[in-house]
Coordinates of C-alpha atoms and ligand atoms in Angstrom, one line a residue:
M1 CA -32.8 8.3 -4.7
S2 CA -30.7 6.6 -7.4
C3 CA -27.1 7.6 -8.2
S4 CA -24.8 7.2 -11.2
L5 CA -21.2 6.1 -11.2
R6 CA -18.7 8.2 -13.2
P7 CA -15.0 9.2 -13.1
V8 CA -13.9 11.8 -10.6
G9 CA -12.5 14.9 -12.4
R10 CA -10.8 18.1 -11.5
A11 CA -14.1 19.8 -10.8
Q12 CA -14.7 17.3 -8.0
R13 CA -11.5 18.1 -6.1
A14 CA -13.1 20.5 -3.6
P15 CA -16.3 18.4 -3.3
L16 CA -14.2 15.3 -2.6
E17 CA -12.3 17.1 0.1
R18 CA -15.5 18.2 1.7
L19 CA -16.9 14.7 1.5
V20 CA -14.0 13.1 3.2
R21 CA -14.0 15.7 5.9
A22 CA -17.7 15.5 6.4
T23 CA -17.5 11.8 7.4
G24 CA -15.7 12.9 10.6
R25 CA -13.7 9.7 10.3
F26 CA -10.4 11.0 9.1
R27 CA -7.7 13.2 10.5
E28 CA -6.8 16.4 8.5
S29 CA -3.6 14.8 7.3
E30 CA -5.7 11.9 5.9
V31 CA -8.0 14.4 4.2
R32 CA -5.0 15.9 2.5
T33 CA -3.8 12.5 1.5
A34 CA -7.1 11.7 -0.1
V35 CA -6.9 14.9 -2.2
E36 CA -3.3 14.3 -3.1
L37 CA -4.1 10.8 -4.4
L38 CA -6.8 12.5 -6.7
D39 CA -4.2 15.0 -7.8
E40 CA -1.8 12.2 -8.7
A41 CA -4.5 10.3 -10.6
L42 CA -5.5 13.5 -12.5
A43 CA -1.8 14.0 -13.4
G44 CA -1.9 10.6 -15.1
D45 CA -0.7 8.3 -12.3
H46 CA -2.4 4.9 -13.0
D47 CA -1.5 3.6 -9.5
Y48 CA -4.6 5.5 -8.2
R49 CA -7.9 4.8 -9.8
F50 CA -11.1 6.6 -8.8
V51 CA -14.8 6.2 -9.4
G52 CA -17.4 8.7 -8.1
A53 CA -21.1 8.3 -7.2
Y54 CA -23.3 11.2 -8.2
Q55 CA -26.8 12.5 -7.4
D56 CA -28.0 15.5 -9.3
E57 CA -24.5 16.1 -10.6
G58 CA -23.2 16.3 -7.0
L59 CA -20.5 13.9 -5.7
V60 CA -22.0 11.8 -2.9
G61 CA -19.4 9.1 -2.6
Y62 CA -16.2 7.7 -4.2
A63 CA -13.8 4.8 -4.1
C64 CA -10.1 4.9 -4.8
W65 CA -8.0 1.8 -5.4
G66 CA -4.7 0.7 -7.0
P67 CA -2.2 -2.0 -7.4
T68 CA -0.3 -2.9 -4.2
P69 CA 3.4 -2.4 -4.8
G70 CA 5.5 -5.5 -4.8
T71 CA 2.6 -7.9 -5.4
E72 CA 1.2 -9.9 -8.3
G73 CA -2.5 -9.1 -8.8
T74 CA -3.2 -7.7 -5.4
H75 CA -4.9 -4.3 -5.1
D76 CA -5.6 -1.9 -2.2
L77 CA -8.9 -0.3 -1.7
Y78 CA -7.4 3.0 -0.4
W79 CA -10.7 4.8 0.3
I80 CA -14.4 4.2 0.1
V81 CA -16.5 7.1 1.3
V82 CA -20.2 8.0 1.2
D83 CA -21.8 11.3 2.2
P84 CA -23.0 10.8 5.8
A85 CA -26.5 12.0 4.8
Q86 CA -26.6 9.2 2.2
Q87 CA -25.0 6.3 4.1
G88 CA -26.9 3.0 4.4
A89 CA -28.7 3.5 1.1
G90 CA -26.6 1.2 -1.1
I91 CA -24.2 3.7 -2.6
G92 CA -21.1 2.1 -0.9
A93 CA -22.2 -1.3 -2.2
R94 CA -22.5 0.1 -5.8
L95 CA -19.0 1.7 -5.6
L96 CA -17.5 -1.6 -4.2
H97 CA -19.2 -3.6 -6.9
H98 CA -17.7 -1.4 -9.5
V99 CA -14.2 -1.8 -8.0
V100 CA -14.6 -5.6 -7.8
V101 CA -15.9 -6.0 -11.4
T102 CA -13.2 -3.7 -12.7
L103 CA -10.4 -5.6 -10.9
S104 CA -11.8 -9.0 -11.8
A105 CA -11.8 -8.0 -15.5
V106 CA -8.1 -7.4 -15.3
G107 CA -7.3 -10.6 -13.4
S108 CA -6.7 -9.1 -10.0
R109 CA -6.6 -11.8 -7.3
L110 CA -6.9 -10.1 -4.0
L111 CA -8.4 -6.9 -2.7
V112 CA -7.1 -5.5 0.6
A113 CA -8.8 -2.9 2.8
E114 CA -7.5 -1.5 6.1
T115 CA -9.7 -0.1 8.8
S116 CA -9.7 0.6 12.5
G117 CA -10.8 -1.8 15.2
R118 CA -12.4 1.0 17.2
A119 CA -16.0 0.6 18.3
D120 CA -17.0 3.6 16.1
Y121 CA -15.8 1.7 13.0
A122 CA -18.2 -1.3 13.7
L123 CA -20.5 -0.3 10.8
T124 CA -17.5 0.0 8.4
R125 CA -16.3 -3.4 9.4
R126 CA -19.8 -4.8 9.0
F127 CA -19.9 -3.3 5.5
Y128 CA -16.7 -5.2 4.5
E129 CA -17.8 -8.4 6.0
K130 CA -21.2 -8.2 4.3
H131 CA -19.4 -7.9 1.0
G132 CA -17.3 -11.0 1.3
F133 CA -14.1 -9.6 3.0
I134 CA -12.6 -11.7 5.7
R135 CA -10.8 -10.3 8.7
A136 CA -7.3 -11.5 7.8
A137 CA -5.2 -9.8 10.4
T138 CA -5.3 -7.4 13.3
I139 CA -2.4 -5.3 14.5
P140 CA -3.0 -4.2 18.1
G141 CA -2.4 -0.5 18.8
Y142 CA -1.3 0.2 15.2
Y143 CA -3.0 3.6 14.8
A144 CA -2.8 4.7 18.4
P145 CA -3.1 3.2 21.8
A146 CA -6.1 0.9 21.8
D147 CA -6.7 1.7 18.1
D148 CA -6.0 -1.5 16.2
L149 CA -5.5 -1.9 12.5
V150 CA -7.9 -4.5 11.0
L151 CA -6.9 -5.8 7.7
Y152 CA -9.6 -7.2 5.4
T153 CA -9.1 -9.2 2.3
K154 CA -11.5 -10.2 -0.5
D155 CA -10.6 -13.2 -2.7
L156 CA -11.3 -12.3 -6.3
T157 CA -10.4 -15.7 -7.6
D158 CA -13.3 -17.9 -6.5
G159 CA -11.2 -19.5 -3.8
D160 CA -8.2 -20.2 -6.0
L161 CA -5.7 -17.8 -4.4
A162 CA -3.0 -20.4 -4.0
R163 CA -3.0 -21.3 -7.7
A164 CA 0.2 -20.5 -9.5
A165 CA 0.1 -17.7 -12.0
P166 CA -0.4 -19.0 -15.6
Ligands
COA1 C1 -18.5 2.4 4.9 C2 -19.3 3.1 3.8 C3 -18.4 3.4 2.6 C4 -20.4 2.2 3.4 O1 -21.2 2.9 2.4 P1 -22.8 2.9 2.5 O2 -23.3 3.5 1.3 O3 -23.1 3.6 3.8 O4 -23.1 1.4 2.6 P2 -24.4 0.6 1.9 O5 -25.6 1.4 2.1 O6 -24.0 0.1 0.6 O7 -24.4 -0.7 2.9 C5 -25.0 -0.7 4.1 C6 -24.3 -1.6 5.0 O8 -23.0 -1.1 5.3 C7 -22.9 -1.0 6.7 N1 -22.8 0.4 7.0 C8 -21.6 1.0 7.2 N2 -21.8 2.3 7.5 C9 -23.2 2.5 7.6 C10 -24.0 3.6 7.9 N3 -23.4 4.8 8.3 N4 -25.3 3.5 7.9 C11 -25.8 2.3 7.6 N5 -25.1 1.2 7.3 C12 -23.8 1.3 7.3 C13 -24.0 -1.8 7.3 O9 -23.5 -3.2 7.5 C14 -25.1 -1.8 6.3 O10 -25.8 -3.0 6.1 P3 -26.7 -3.7 7.3 O11 -27.5 -2.5 7.8 O12 -27.6 -4.6 6.5 O13 -25.8 -4.3 8.2 C15 -19.9 4.5 4.4 O14 -20.8 4.2 5.4 C16 -18.8 5.5 4.8 O15 -18.4 6.3 4.1 N6 -18.4 5.4 6.1 C17 -17.5 6.4 6.6 C18 -16.1 6.3 6.0 C19 -15.4 5.0 6.1 O16 -15.4 4.4 7.2 N7 -14.9 4.4 5.0 C20 -14.2 3.2 5.0 C21 -12.7 3.3 5.3 S1 -11.8 4.3 4.0

Protein backbone atom coordinates (compact mmCIF):
# COMPACT_ATOMS: atom_id res chain seq x y z
CA MET A 1 0.00 0.00 0.00
CA SER A 2 1.36 3.46 -0.81
CA CYS A 3 1.89 6.16 1.76
CA SER A 4 2.19 9.92 1.65
CA LEU A 5 4.65 12.14 3.48
CA ARG A 6 3.35 15.15 5.39
CA PRO A 7 4.24 17.22 8.45
CA VAL A 8 3.52 15.82 11.91
CA GLY A 9 0.96 17.96 13.72
CA ARG A 10 -0.55 18.16 17.19
CA ALA A 11 -3.19 15.57 16.22
CA GLN A 12 -0.43 13.02 15.71
CA ARG A 13 1.01 13.40 19.23
CA ALA A 14 -0.75 10.32 20.68
CA PRO A 15 -0.35 8.22 17.49
CA LEU A 16 3.38 9.04 17.47
CA GLU A 17 3.71 7.95 21.09
CA ARG A 18 1.88 4.68 20.30
CA LEU A 19 4.05 4.13 17.23
CA VAL A 20 7.35 4.53 19.07
CA ARG A 21 6.17 2.26 21.89
CA ALA A 22 4.85 -0.35 19.44
CA THR A 23 8.30 -0.94 17.95
CA GLY A 24 9.34 -2.47 21.27
CA ARG A 25 12.77 -0.93 20.69
CA PHE A 26 12.69 1.99 23.10
CA ARG A 27 12.63 2.38 26.87
CA GLU A 28 9.72 4.37 28.33
CA SER A 29 12.09 7.29 29.00
CA GLU A 30 12.98 7.29 25.29
CA VAL A 31 9.30 7.18 24.31
CA ARG A 32 8.78 10.28 26.46
CA THR A 33 11.77 11.96 24.84
CA ALA A 34 10.36 11.27 21.37
CA VAL A 35 7.09 12.99 22.34
CA GLU A 36 8.94 15.88 24.02
CA LEU A 37 10.87 16.56 20.82
CA LEU A 38 7.56 16.77 18.93
CA ASP A 39 6.23 19.16 21.57
CA GLU A 40 9.32 21.34 21.14
CA ALA A 41 8.91 21.34 17.38
CA LEU A 42 5.20 22.22 17.63
CA ALA A 43 6.13 25.07 19.98
CA GLY A 44 8.32 26.50 17.21
CA ASP A 45 11.74 25.03 17.99
CA HIS A 46 13.45 24.68 14.60
CA ASP A 47 16.14 22.41 16.06
CA TYR A 48 13.73 19.50 15.71
CA ARG A 49 12.21 18.80 12.31
CA PHE A 50 9.60 16.11 11.67
CA VAL A 51 8.08 14.36 8.69
CA GLY A 52 5.37 11.73 8.94
CA ALA A 53 4.37 8.84 6.67
CA TYR A 54 0.60 8.35 6.43
CA GLN A 55 -1.66 5.60 5.15
CA ASP A 56 -5.39 6.31 5.12
CA GLU A 57 -4.72 9.38 7.29
CA GLY A 58 -3.04 7.22 9.95
CA LEU A 59 0.56 7.81 11.00
CA VAL A 60 2.62 4.73 10.06
CA GLY A 61 6.09 6.19 10.46
CA TYR A 62 8.09 9.33 11.03
CA ALA A 63 11.57 10.79 11.04
CA CYS A 64 12.96 13.51 13.31
CA TRP A 65 16.20 15.31 12.65
CA GLY A 66 17.98 18.55 13.47
CA PRO A 67 21.26 20.45 13.41
CA THR A 68 23.97 19.03 15.64
CA PRO A 69 24.94 21.72 18.17
CA GLY A 70 28.49 23.06 17.79
CA THR A 71 28.95 21.88 14.20
CA GLU A 72 28.87 23.44 10.73
CA GLY A 73 26.39 21.66 8.51
CA THR A 74 26.14 18.42 10.47
CA HIS A 75 22.69 17.07 11.34
CA ASP A 76 21.49 14.29 13.61
CA LEU A 77 18.85 11.83 12.56
CA TYR A 78 17.29 11.56 16.01
CA TRP A 79 14.54 9.09 15.21
CA ILE A 80 13.29 7.07 12.30
CA VAL A 81 10.45 4.73 13.12
CA VAL A 82 8.01 2.65 11.10
CA ASP A 83 4.96 0.79 12.39
CA PRO A 84 6.10 -2.83 12.97
CA ALA A 85 3.22 -4.08 10.82
CA GLN A 86 4.51 -1.97 7.91
CA GLN A 87 8.26 -2.49 8.21
CA GLY A 88 10.19 -3.77 5.22
CA ALA A 89 7.82 -2.14 2.73
CA GLY A 90 9.93 0.88 1.80
CA ILE A 91 8.42 3.46 4.17
CA GLY A 92 11.69 3.97 6.08
CA ALA A 93 13.49 4.46 2.76
CA ARG A 94 10.99 7.15 1.74
CA LEU A 95 11.33 8.96 5.06
CA LEU A 96 15.13 8.85 4.89
CA HIS A 97 15.12 10.05 1.29
CA HIS A 98 12.99 13.03 2.34
CA VAL A 99 15.44 13.89 5.14
CA VAL A 100 18.46 13.61 2.83
CA VAL A 101 16.88 15.69 0.05
CA THR A 102 15.76 18.35 2.55
CA LEU A 103 19.21 18.56 4.14
CA SER A 104 21.08 18.53 0.82
CA ALA A 105 18.95 21.48 -0.31
CA VAL A 106 20.17 23.57 2.62
CA GLY A 107 23.83 22.58 2.21
CA SER A 108 24.10 20.13 5.08
CA ARG A 109 27.32 18.13 4.87
CA LEU A 110 26.92 15.19 7.19
CA LEU A 111 24.06 13.16 8.61
CA VAL A 112 24.69 11.21 11.82
CA ALA A 113 22.64 8.33 13.20
CA GLU A 114 23.25 6.46 16.43
CA THR A 115 22.04 2.96 17.09
CA SER A 116 22.78 -0.09 19.17
CA GLY A 117 25.25 -2.84 18.35
CA ARG A 118 22.94 -5.50 19.84
CA ALA A 119 21.97 -8.48 17.70
CA ASP A 120 18.31 -7.43 17.71
CA TYR A 121 19.33 -4.18 15.96
CA ALA A 122 20.96 -6.01 13.02
CA LEU A 123 18.13 -5.05 10.64
CA THR A 124 18.31 -1.41 11.71
CA ARG A 125 22.06 -1.36 11.02
CA ARG A 126 21.44 -3.03 7.67
CA PHE A 127 18.91 -0.31 6.85
CA TYR A 128 21.52 2.42 7.43
CA GLU A 129 24.25 0.57 5.54
CA LYS A 130 21.91 -0.06 2.62
CA HIS A 131 21.33 3.68 2.42
CA GLY A 132 24.96 4.78 2.24
CA PHE A 133 25.74 5.26 5.93
CA ILE A 134 29.17 4.09 7.03
CA ARG A 135 29.91 2.67 10.44
CA ALA A 136 32.16 5.49 11.67
CA ALA A 137 32.63 4.52 15.31
CA THR A 138 31.66 2.05 17.98
CA ILE A 139 31.65 2.79 21.69
CA PRO A 140 31.71 -0.51 23.58
CA GLY A 141 29.27 -0.85 26.47
CA TYR A 142 27.86 2.65 25.92
CA TYR A 143 24.17 1.95 26.49
CA ALA A 144 24.60 -0.91 28.95
CA PRO A 145 26.99 -3.79 29.54
CA ALA A 146 27.46 -5.54 26.17
CA ASP A 147 25.24 -2.93 24.49
CA ASP A 148 27.51 -0.84 22.25
CA LEU A 149 26.73 2.46 20.57
CA VAL A 150 27.26 2.29 16.81
CA LEU A 151 27.63 5.65 15.15
CA TYR A 152 26.73 5.87 11.48
CA THR A 153 27.48 8.80 9.21
CA LYS A 154 26.25 9.64 5.74
CA ASP A 155 28.28 12.02 3.59
CA LEU A 156 25.94 14.52 1.91
CA THR A 157 28.75 16.22 -0.05
CA ASP A 158 29.56 13.62 -2.72
CA GLY A 159 32.83 12.74 -1.00
CA ASP A 160 33.97 16.30 -0.39
CA LEU A 161 33.66 16.40 3.41
CA ALA A 162 37.18 17.75 3.94
CA ARG A 163 36.55 20.77 1.69
CA ALA A 164 36.71 24.11 3.49
CA ALA A 165 33.42 25.97 3.77
CA PRO A 166 32.97 28.61 1.02
C1 LIG B 1 14.71 0.79 10.76
C2 LIG B 1 13.37 1.19 10.15
C3 LIG B 1 13.10 2.67 10.33
C4 LIG B 1 13.43 0.89 8.63
O1 LIG B 1 12.19 1.21 8.03
P1 LIG B 1 11.47 0.16 7.04
O2 LIG B 1 10.31 0.83 6.46
O3 LIG B 1 11.26 -1.10 7.80
O4 LIG B 1 12.64 -0.07 5.97
P2 LIG B 1 12.49 -0.21 4.38
O5 LIG B 1 11.33 -1.09 4.07
O6 LIG B 1 12.57 1.10 3.72
O7 LIG B 1 13.84 -0.95 4.04
C5 LIG B 1 13.98 -2.32 4.25
C6 LIG B 1 15.42 -2.59 4.58
O8 LIG B 1 15.69 -2.09 5.90
C7 LIG B 1 16.16 -3.16 6.69
N1 LIG B 1 15.14 -3.41 7.73
C8 LIG B 1 15.18 -2.83 8.94
N2 LIG B 1 14.17 -3.26 9.69
C9 LIG B 1 13.45 -4.13 8.96
C10 LIG B 1 12.30 -4.90 9.21
N3 LIG B 1 11.70 -4.91 10.42
N4 LIG B 1 11.82 -5.66 8.23
C11 LIG B 1 12.42 -5.70 7.04
N5 LIG B 1 13.54 -4.98 6.73
C12 LIG B 1 14.05 -4.21 7.69
C13 LIG B 1 16.55 -4.28 5.77
O9 LIG B 1 17.91 -4.07 5.42
C14 LIG B 1 15.69 -4.06 4.56
O10 LIG B 1 16.29 -4.32 3.33
P3 LIG B 1 16.78 -5.78 2.87
O11 LIG B 1 15.71 -6.72 3.31
O12 LIG B 1 16.96 -5.67 1.40
O13 LIG B 1 18.09 -5.97 3.58
C15 LIG B 1 12.18 0.38 10.76
O14 LIG B 1 12.36 -0.99 10.49
C16 LIG B 1 11.98 0.59 12.25
O15 LIG B 1 11.18 1.42 12.64
N6 LIG B 1 12.68 -0.20 13.08
C17 LIG B 1 12.50 -0.11 14.54
C18 LIG B 1 12.92 1.25 15.11
C19 LIG B 1 14.37 1.55 14.86
O16 LIG B 1 15.26 0.71 15.08
N7 LIG B 1 14.65 2.79 14.39
C20 LIG B 1 16.00 3.28 14.15
C21 LIG B 1 16.63 3.90 15.37
S1 LIG B 1 15.80 5.42 15.86
